[in-house]
Short mmCIF file of C-alpha atoms and ligand atoms in Angstrom, two decimals:
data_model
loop_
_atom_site.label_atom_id
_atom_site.label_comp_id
_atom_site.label_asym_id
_atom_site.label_seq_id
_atom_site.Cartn_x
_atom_site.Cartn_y
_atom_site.Cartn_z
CA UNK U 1292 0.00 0.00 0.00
CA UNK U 1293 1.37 3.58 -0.40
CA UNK U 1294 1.02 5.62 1.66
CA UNK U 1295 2.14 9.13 2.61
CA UNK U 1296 3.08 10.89 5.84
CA UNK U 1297 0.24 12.80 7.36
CA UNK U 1298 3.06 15.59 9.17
CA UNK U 1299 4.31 16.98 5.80
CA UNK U 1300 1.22 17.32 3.98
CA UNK U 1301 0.86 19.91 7.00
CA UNK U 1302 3.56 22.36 6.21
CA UNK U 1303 2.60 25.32 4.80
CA UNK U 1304 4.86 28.20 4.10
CA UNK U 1305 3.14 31.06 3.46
CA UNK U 1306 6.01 33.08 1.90
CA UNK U 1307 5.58 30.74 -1.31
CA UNK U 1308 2.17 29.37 -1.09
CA UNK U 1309 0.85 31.76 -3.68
CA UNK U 1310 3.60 31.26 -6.27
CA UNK U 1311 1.31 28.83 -8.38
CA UNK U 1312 -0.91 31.60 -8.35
CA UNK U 1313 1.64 34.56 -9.55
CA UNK U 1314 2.77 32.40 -12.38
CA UNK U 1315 -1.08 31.92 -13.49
CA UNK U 1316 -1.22 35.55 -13.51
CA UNK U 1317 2.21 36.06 -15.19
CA UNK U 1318 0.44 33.68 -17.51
CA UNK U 1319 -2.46 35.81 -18.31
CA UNK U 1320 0.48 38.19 -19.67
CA UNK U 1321 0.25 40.52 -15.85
CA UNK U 1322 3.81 41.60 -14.51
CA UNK U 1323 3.67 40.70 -10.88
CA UNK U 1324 5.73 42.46 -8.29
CA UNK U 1325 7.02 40.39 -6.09
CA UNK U 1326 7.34 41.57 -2.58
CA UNK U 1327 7.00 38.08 -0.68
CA UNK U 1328 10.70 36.76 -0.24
CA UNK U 1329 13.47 38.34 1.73
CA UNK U 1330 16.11 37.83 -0.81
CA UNK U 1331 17.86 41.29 -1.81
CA UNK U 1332 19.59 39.19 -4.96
CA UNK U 1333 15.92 39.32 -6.68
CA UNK U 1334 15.85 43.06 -6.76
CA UNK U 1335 19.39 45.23 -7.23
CA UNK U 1336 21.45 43.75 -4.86
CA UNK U 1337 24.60 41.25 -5.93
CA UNK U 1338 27.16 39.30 -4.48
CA UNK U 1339 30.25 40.81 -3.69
CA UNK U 1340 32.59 40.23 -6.20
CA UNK U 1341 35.05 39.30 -3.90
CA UNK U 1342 33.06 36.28 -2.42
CA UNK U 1343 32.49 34.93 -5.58
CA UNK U 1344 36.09 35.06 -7.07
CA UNK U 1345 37.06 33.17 -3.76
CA UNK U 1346 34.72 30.02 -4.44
CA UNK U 1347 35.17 30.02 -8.11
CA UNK U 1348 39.26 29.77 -6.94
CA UNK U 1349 38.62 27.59 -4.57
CA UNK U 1350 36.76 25.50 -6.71
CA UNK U 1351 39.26 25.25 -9.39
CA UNK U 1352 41.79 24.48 -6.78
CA UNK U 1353 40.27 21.29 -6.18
CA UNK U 1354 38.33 22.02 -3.17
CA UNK U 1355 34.98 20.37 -4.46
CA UNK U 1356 34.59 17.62 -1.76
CA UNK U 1357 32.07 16.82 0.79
CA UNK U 1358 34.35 19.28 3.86
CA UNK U 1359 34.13 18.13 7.62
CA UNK U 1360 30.53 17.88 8.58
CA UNK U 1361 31.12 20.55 11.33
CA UNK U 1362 32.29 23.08 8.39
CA UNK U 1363 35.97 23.60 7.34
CA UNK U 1364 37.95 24.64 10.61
CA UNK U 1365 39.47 27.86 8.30
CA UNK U 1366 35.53 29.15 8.40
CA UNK U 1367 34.88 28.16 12.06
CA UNK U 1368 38.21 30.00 12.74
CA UNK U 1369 36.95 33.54 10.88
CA UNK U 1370 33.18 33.23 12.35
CA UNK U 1371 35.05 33.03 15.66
CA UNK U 1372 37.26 35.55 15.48
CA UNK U 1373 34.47 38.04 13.53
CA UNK U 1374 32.09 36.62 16.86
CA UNK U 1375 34.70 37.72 19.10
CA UNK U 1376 35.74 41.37 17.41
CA UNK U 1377 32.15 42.30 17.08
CA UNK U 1378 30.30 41.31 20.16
CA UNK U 1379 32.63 39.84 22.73
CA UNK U 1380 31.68 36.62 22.22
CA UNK U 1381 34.16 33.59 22.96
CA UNK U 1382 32.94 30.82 21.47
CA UNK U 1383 35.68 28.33 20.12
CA UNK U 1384 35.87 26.96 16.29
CA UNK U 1385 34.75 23.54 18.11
CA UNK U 1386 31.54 25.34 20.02
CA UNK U 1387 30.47 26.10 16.10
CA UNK U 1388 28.48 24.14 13.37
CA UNK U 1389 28.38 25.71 10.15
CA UNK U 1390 25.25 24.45 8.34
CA UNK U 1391 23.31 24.85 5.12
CA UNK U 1392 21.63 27.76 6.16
CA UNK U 1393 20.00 29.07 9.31
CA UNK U 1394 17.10 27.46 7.75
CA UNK U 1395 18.92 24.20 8.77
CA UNK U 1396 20.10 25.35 11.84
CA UNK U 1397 16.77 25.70 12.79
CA UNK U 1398 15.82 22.33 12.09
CA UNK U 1399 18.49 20.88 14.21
CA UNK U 1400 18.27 22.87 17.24
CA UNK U 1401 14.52 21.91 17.06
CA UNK U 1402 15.37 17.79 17.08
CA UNK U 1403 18.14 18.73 19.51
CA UNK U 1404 15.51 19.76 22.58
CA UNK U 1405 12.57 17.92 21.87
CA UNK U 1406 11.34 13.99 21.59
CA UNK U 1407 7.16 14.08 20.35
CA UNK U 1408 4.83 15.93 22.49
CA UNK U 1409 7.61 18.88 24.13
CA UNK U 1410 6.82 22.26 24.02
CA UNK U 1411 9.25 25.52 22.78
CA UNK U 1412 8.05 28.94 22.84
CA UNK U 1413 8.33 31.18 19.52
CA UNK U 1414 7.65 34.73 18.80
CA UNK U 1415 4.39 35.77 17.66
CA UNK U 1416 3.89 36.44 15.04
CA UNK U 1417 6.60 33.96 14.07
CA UNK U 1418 8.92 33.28 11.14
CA UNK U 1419 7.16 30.60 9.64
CA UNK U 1420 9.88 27.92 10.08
CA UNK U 1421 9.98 27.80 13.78
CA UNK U 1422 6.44 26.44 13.40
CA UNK U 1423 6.69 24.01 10.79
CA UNK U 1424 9.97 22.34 12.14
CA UNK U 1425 7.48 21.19 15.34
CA UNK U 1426 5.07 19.78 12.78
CA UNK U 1427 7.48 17.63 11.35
CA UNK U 1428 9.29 16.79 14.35
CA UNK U 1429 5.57 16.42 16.10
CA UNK U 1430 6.43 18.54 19.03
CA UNK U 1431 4.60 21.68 19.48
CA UNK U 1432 5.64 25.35 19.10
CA UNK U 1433 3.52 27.82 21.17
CA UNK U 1434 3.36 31.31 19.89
CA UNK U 1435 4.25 34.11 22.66
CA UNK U 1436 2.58 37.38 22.11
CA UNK U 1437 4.90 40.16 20.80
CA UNK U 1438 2.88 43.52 21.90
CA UNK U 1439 2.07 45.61 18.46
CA UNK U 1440 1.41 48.67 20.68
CA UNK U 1441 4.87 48.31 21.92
CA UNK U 1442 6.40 47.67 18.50
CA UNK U 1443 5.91 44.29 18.52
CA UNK U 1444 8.37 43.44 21.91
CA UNK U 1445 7.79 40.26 23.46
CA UNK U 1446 5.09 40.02 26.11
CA UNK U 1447 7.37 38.45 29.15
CA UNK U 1448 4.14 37.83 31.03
CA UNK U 1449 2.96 36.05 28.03
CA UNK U 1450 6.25 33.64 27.50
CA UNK U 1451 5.60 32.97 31.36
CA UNK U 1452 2.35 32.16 31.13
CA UNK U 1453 3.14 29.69 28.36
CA UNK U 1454 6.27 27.51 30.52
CA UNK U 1455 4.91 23.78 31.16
CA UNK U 1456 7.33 21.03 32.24
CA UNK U 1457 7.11 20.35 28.49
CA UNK U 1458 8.80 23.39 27.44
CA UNK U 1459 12.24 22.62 26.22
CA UNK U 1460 13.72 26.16 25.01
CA UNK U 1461 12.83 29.83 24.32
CA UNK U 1462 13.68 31.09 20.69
CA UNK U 1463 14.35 35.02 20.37
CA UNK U 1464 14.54 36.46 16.80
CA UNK U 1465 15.49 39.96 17.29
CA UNK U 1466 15.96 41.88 14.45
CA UNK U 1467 12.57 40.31 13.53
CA UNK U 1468 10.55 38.49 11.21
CA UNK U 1469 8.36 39.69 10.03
CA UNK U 1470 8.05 42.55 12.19
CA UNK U 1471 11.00 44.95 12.00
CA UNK U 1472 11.25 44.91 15.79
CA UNK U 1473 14.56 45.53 17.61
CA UNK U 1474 14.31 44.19 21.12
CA UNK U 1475 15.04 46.44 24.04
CA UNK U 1476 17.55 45.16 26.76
CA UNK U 1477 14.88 45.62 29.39
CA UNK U 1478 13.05 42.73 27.85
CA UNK U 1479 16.37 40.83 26.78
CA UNK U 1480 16.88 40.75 30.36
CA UNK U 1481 13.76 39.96 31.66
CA UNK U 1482 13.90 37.08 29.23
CA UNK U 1483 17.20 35.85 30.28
CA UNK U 1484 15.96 36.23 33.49
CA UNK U 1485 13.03 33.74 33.20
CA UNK U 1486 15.24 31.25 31.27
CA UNK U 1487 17.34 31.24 34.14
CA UNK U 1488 14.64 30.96 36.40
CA UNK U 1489 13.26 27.84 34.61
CA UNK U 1490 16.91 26.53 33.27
CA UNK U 1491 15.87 26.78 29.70
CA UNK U 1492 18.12 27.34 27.13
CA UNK U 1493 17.77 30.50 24.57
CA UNK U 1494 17.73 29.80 21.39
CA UNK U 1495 18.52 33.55 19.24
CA UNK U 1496 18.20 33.81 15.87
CA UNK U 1497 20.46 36.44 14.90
CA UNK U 1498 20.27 36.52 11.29
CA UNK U 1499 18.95 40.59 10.68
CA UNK U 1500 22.03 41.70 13.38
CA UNK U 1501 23.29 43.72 10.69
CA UNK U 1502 20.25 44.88 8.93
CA UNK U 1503 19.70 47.60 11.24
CA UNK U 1504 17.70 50.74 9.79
CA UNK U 1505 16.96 53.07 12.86
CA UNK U 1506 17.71 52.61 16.07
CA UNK U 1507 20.33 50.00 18.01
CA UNK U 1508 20.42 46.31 18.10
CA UNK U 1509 20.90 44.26 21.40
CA UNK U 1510 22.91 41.16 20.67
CA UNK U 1511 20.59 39.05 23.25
CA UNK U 1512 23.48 36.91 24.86
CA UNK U 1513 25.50 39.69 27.20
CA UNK U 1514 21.98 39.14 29.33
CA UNK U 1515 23.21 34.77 29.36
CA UNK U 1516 24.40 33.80 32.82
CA UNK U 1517 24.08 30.24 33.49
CA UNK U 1518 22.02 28.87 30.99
CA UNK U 1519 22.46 27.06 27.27
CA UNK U 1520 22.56 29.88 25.13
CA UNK U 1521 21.96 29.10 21.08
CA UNK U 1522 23.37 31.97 18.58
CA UNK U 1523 22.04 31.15 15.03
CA UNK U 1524 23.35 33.38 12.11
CA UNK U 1525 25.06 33.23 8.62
CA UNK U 1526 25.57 34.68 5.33
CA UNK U 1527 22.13 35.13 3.48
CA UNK U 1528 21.19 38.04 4.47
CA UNK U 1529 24.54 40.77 5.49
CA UNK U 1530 26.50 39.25 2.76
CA UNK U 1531 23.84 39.29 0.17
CA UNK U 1532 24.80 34.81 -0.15
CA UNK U 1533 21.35 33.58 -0.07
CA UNK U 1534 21.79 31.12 -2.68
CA UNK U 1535 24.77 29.99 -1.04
CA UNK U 1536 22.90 28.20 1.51
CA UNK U 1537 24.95 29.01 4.67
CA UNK U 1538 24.79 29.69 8.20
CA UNK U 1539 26.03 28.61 11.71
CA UNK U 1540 25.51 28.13 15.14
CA UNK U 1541 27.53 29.09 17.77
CA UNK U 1542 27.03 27.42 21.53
CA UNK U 1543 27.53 29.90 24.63
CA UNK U 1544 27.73 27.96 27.73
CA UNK U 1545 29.09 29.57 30.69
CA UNK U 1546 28.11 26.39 33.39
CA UNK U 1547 30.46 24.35 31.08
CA UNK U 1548 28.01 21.64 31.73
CA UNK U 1549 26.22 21.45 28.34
CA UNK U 1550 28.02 22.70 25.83
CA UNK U 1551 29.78 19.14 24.55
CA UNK U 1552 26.48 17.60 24.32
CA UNK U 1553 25.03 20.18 23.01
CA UNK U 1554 27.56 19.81 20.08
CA UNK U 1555 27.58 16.49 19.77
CA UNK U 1556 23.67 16.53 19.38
CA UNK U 1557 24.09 18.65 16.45
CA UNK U 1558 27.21 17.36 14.68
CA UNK U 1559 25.04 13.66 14.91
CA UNK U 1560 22.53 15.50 12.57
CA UNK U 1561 24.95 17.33 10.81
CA UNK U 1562 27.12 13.77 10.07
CA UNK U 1563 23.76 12.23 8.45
CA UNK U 1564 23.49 15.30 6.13
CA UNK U 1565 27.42 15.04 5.25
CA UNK U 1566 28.62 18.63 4.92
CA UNK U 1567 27.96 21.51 3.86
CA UNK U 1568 28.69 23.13 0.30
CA UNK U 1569 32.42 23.20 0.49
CA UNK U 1570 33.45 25.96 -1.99
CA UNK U 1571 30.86 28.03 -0.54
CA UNK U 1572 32.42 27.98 2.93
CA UNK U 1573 35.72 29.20 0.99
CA UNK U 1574 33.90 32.25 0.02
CA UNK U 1575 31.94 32.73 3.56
CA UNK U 1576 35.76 33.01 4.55
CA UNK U 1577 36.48 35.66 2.13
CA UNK U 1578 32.98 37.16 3.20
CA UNK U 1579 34.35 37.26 6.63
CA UNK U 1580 37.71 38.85 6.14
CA UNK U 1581 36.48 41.08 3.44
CA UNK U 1582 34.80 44.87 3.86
CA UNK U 1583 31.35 46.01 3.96
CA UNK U 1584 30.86 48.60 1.59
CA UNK U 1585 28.11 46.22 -0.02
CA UNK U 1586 26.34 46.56 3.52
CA UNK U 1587 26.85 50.26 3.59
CA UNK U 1588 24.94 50.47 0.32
CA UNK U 1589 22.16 47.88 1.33
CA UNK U 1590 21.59 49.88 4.21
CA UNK U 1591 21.70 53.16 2.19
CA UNK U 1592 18.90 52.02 -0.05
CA UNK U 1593 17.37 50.61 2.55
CA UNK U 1594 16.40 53.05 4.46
CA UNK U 1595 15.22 55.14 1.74
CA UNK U 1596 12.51 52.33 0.29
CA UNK U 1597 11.55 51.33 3.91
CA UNK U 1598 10.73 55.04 4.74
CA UNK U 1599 8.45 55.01 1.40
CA UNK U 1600 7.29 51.98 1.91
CA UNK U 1601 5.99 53.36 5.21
CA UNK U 1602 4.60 56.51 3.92
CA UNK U 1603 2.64 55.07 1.71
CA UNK U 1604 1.25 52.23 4.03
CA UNK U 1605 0.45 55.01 6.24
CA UNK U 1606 -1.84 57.28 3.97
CA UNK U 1607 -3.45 53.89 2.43
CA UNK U 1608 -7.22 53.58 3.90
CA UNK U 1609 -7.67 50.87 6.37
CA UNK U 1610 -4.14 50.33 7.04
CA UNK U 1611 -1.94 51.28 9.92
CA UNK U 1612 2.04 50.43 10.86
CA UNK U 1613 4.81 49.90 12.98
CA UNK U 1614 7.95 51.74 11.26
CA UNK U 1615 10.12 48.89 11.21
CA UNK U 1616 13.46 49.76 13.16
CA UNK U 1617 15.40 46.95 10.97
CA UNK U 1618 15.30 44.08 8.54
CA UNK U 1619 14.08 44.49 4.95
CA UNK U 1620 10.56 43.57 6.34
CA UNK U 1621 7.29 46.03 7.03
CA UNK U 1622 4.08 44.58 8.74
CA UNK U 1623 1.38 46.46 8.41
CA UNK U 1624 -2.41 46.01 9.87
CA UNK U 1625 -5.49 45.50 7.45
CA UNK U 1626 -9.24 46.51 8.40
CA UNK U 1627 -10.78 43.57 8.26
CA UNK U 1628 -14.27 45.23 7.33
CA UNK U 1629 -12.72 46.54 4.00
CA UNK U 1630 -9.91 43.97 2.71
CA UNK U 1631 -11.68 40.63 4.36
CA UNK U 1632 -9.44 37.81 5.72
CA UNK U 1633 -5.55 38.41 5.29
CA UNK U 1634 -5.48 35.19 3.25
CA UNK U 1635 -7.94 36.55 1.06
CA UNK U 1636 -6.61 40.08 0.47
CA UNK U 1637 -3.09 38.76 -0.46
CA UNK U 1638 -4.72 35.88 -2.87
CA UNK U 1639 -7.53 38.57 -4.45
CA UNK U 1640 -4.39 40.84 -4.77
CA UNK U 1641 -2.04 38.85 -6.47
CA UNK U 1642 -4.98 37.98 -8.72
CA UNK U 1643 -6.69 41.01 -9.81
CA UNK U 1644 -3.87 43.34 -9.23
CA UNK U 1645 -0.42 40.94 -9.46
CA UNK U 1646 1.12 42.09 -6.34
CA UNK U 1647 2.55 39.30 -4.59
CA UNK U 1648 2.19 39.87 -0.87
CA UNK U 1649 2.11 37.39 2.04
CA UNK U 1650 -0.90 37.11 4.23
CA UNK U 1651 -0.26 37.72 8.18
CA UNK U 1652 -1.96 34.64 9.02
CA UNK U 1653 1.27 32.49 8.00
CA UNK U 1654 3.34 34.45 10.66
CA UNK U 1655 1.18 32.24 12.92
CA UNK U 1656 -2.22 33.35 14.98
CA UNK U 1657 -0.82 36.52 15.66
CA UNK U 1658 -0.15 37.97 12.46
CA UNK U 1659 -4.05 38.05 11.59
CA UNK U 1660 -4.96 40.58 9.89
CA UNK U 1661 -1.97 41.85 8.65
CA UNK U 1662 0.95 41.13 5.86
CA UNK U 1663 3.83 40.99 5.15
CA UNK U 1664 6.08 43.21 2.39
CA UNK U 1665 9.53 42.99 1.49
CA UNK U 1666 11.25 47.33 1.58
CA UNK U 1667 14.06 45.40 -0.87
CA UNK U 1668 11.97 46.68 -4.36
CA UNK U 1669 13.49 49.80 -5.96
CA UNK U 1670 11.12 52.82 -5.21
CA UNK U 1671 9.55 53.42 -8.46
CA UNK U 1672 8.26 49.84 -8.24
CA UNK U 1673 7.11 50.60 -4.82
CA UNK U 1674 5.32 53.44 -5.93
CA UNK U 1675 3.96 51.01 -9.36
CA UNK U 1676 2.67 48.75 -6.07
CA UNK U 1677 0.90 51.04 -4.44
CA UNK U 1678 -0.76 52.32 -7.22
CA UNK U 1679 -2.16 48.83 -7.45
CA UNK U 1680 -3.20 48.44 -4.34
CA UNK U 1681 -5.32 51.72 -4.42
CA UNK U 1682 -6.63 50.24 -8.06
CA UNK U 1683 -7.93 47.45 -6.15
CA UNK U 1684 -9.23 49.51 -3.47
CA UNK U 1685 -11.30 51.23 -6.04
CA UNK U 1686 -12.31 47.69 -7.33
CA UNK U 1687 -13.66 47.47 -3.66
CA UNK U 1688 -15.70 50.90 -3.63
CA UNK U 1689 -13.18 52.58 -0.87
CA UNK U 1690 -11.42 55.81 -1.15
CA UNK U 1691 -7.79 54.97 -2.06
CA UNK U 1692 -6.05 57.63 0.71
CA UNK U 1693 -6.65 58.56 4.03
CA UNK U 1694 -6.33 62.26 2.98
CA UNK U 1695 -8.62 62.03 0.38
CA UNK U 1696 -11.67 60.65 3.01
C1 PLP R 2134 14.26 34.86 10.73
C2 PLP R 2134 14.88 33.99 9.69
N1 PLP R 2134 15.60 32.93 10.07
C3 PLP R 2134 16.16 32.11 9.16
C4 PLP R 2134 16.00 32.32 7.80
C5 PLP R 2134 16.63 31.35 6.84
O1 PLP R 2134 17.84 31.86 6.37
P1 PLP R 2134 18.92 31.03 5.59
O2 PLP R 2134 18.98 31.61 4.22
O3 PLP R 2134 20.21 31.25 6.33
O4 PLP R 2134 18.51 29.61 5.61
C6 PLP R 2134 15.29 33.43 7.35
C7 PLP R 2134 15.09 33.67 5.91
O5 PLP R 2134 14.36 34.52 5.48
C8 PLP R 2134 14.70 34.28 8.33
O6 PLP R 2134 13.98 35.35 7.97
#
């Protein structure tokens, strides 16, 4: 008989669910602007050059074999060092994993903590991986509140509230997604403060730490005292590599009493996968050593599309909006009463008016009623988005601005 898992049949990742649909549109001969995926390569971004001509010569030198599962001990080395110069972290080349992605990091941190049935807490709304990873892994991943009136910082009543004897780990993703939200240290501490209280390790996903628009970023683990702190991070995103496929995680232990199983737990998943893509990790080392001029001009532009982006959210009728402080995300709430169901809107959008954004809903339960834009587009196509949005606004019988009702 064949027959099919029920668990992946349940993943749904809202940041590509639609595409089916866009490419029916595209079909019907409609341009659609894409402003679902956080990729900065799909708009006017590029690799730096550097980077590349590092893999390419590493390549050619031969270095095309499966590397040590842990990642080449050269890369470990640099992330160490670049850990160290940047945010006083010590965390040895053994106390790191470098892995095919964050997106895999995630996955093994998740099979690291729990067996069937245990409980981690996630920010809601929530990057949508940190809930599907318990749906494969058939653990659970509760949502804590992240308070929109308080730009979207984490409710440390809530995450309290939430603590069974199930609960195996708290996950912090500050810069967030999809909010934009930098946390403060008051709540980094308060946080650290309950993991201790509970001896639950913090899992931080750090991978916006250097997409910072307005404001100052907290790196989460000067708050760690004795507990199992998690650092997740990597290349996607500050190094413009997200093809690449590369991340890490680095293991801050300060008891001493967890950190060697913590990395043998990982390297056991990371053996079964074999390694990670070998000439990349040659050019993560060049990534590592090199400048950031391209970051400079990310940044640059940046700021410029996200302060549009927010200007026009903000004089569209029935919408309202955090300004994000960083990432190349914006969040913004929907009336209900005039665009429906979040899931709707961003389907009859993409549709009638071919702009690809991703409904709120997929962020977990608290992201209804919003969505979720990428600031990457350049700002005439911004602008070319907006007009579509107030087309279909018409479509609806509403007054396109708020200055015009
Ligand atoms: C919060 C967050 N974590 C992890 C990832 C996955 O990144 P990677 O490309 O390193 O797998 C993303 C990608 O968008 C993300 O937004």
């Amino acid at each position: 008989m064949t027959k099919f898992s029920d668990s992946v049949y349940k993943i749904r990742y809202a940041i590509r669910d639609l595409v089916p649909l866009a490419r029916e549109v595209e079909r019907r001969g409609k341009k659609v602007i894409y402003l679902n995926i956080g990729d900065p390569l799909k708009y006017d971004f590029k690799t730096p050059r550097h980077i590349i001509e590092m893999m390419y010569k590493a390549s050619l030198s031969g270095y095309n074999y499966y590397s040590d599962s842990q990642g080449i001990y050269e890369l470990r080395e640099a992330i160490s060092h670049y850990l160290k110069k940047r945010y006083s972290i010590d965390a040895p080349p053994e106390h790191i994993v470098v892995t095919n992605g964050v997106a895999e990091a995630i996955n093994f941190v998740v099979r690291l903590f729990t067996e069937p049935g245990d409980e981690y807490l996630v920010p809601g709304p929530s990057y949508p991986s940190y809930i599907f990873a318990s749906t494969l892994y058939h653990s659970r991943a509760r949502e804590y509140r992240c308070i929109p009136e308080d730009g979207f910082q984490p409710d440390v009543d809530d995450i309290r509230s939430k603590i069974t004897p199930r609960t195996r780990f708290i996950l912090l993703n500050t810069p967030n997604n999809p909010t934009g939200a930098l946390y403060s240290p008051k709540v980094l501490r308060e946080v650290m403060d309950l993991a201790a209280e509970y001896n639950l390790p913090v899992v931080s996903d750090e991978i916006y730490d250097r997409i910072i628009l307005d404001g100052v970023y907290t790196p989460p683990h000067q708050y760690v005292d004795d507990i199992l702190y998690i650092g997740l991070n990597g290349f996607s995103k500050q190094y413009l590599m997200t093809g690449w496929r590369l991340g890490y995680i680095y293991i801050i232990d300060n008891t001493g009493n967890y950190v060697d199983k913590a990395v043998e737990g990982i390297l056991k998943q990371a053996r079964s996968r074999l390694s990670p893509n070998t000439p990349a990790q040659y050019g993560a080392i060049a990534a590592l050593k090199g400048g950031d001029k391209h970051l400079k001009e990310l940044i640059f532009k940046l700021r410029r599309r996200t302060s549009l982006f927010y200007k026009l959210v903000s004089e569209t009728e029935g919408m309202e909006v955090h300004r994000p402080k960083a990432t190349f995300y914006i969040f913004p709430k929907i009336d209900k009463k005039i665009y429906g169901d979040d899931r709707e809107f961003a389907s009859n959008l993409l549709r009638h008016e071919g702009v690809y954004i991703v409904p709120g809903s997929g962020f977990g339960v608290y992201g209804e009623n919003h969505f979720r834009a990428v600031t990457l587009a350049p700002e005439n196509l911004i602008e070319e988005a907006f007009h579509r949005i107030w087309s279909y606004l018409k479509r609806l019988g509403r007054l396109t601005q708020k200055s015009r009702s």
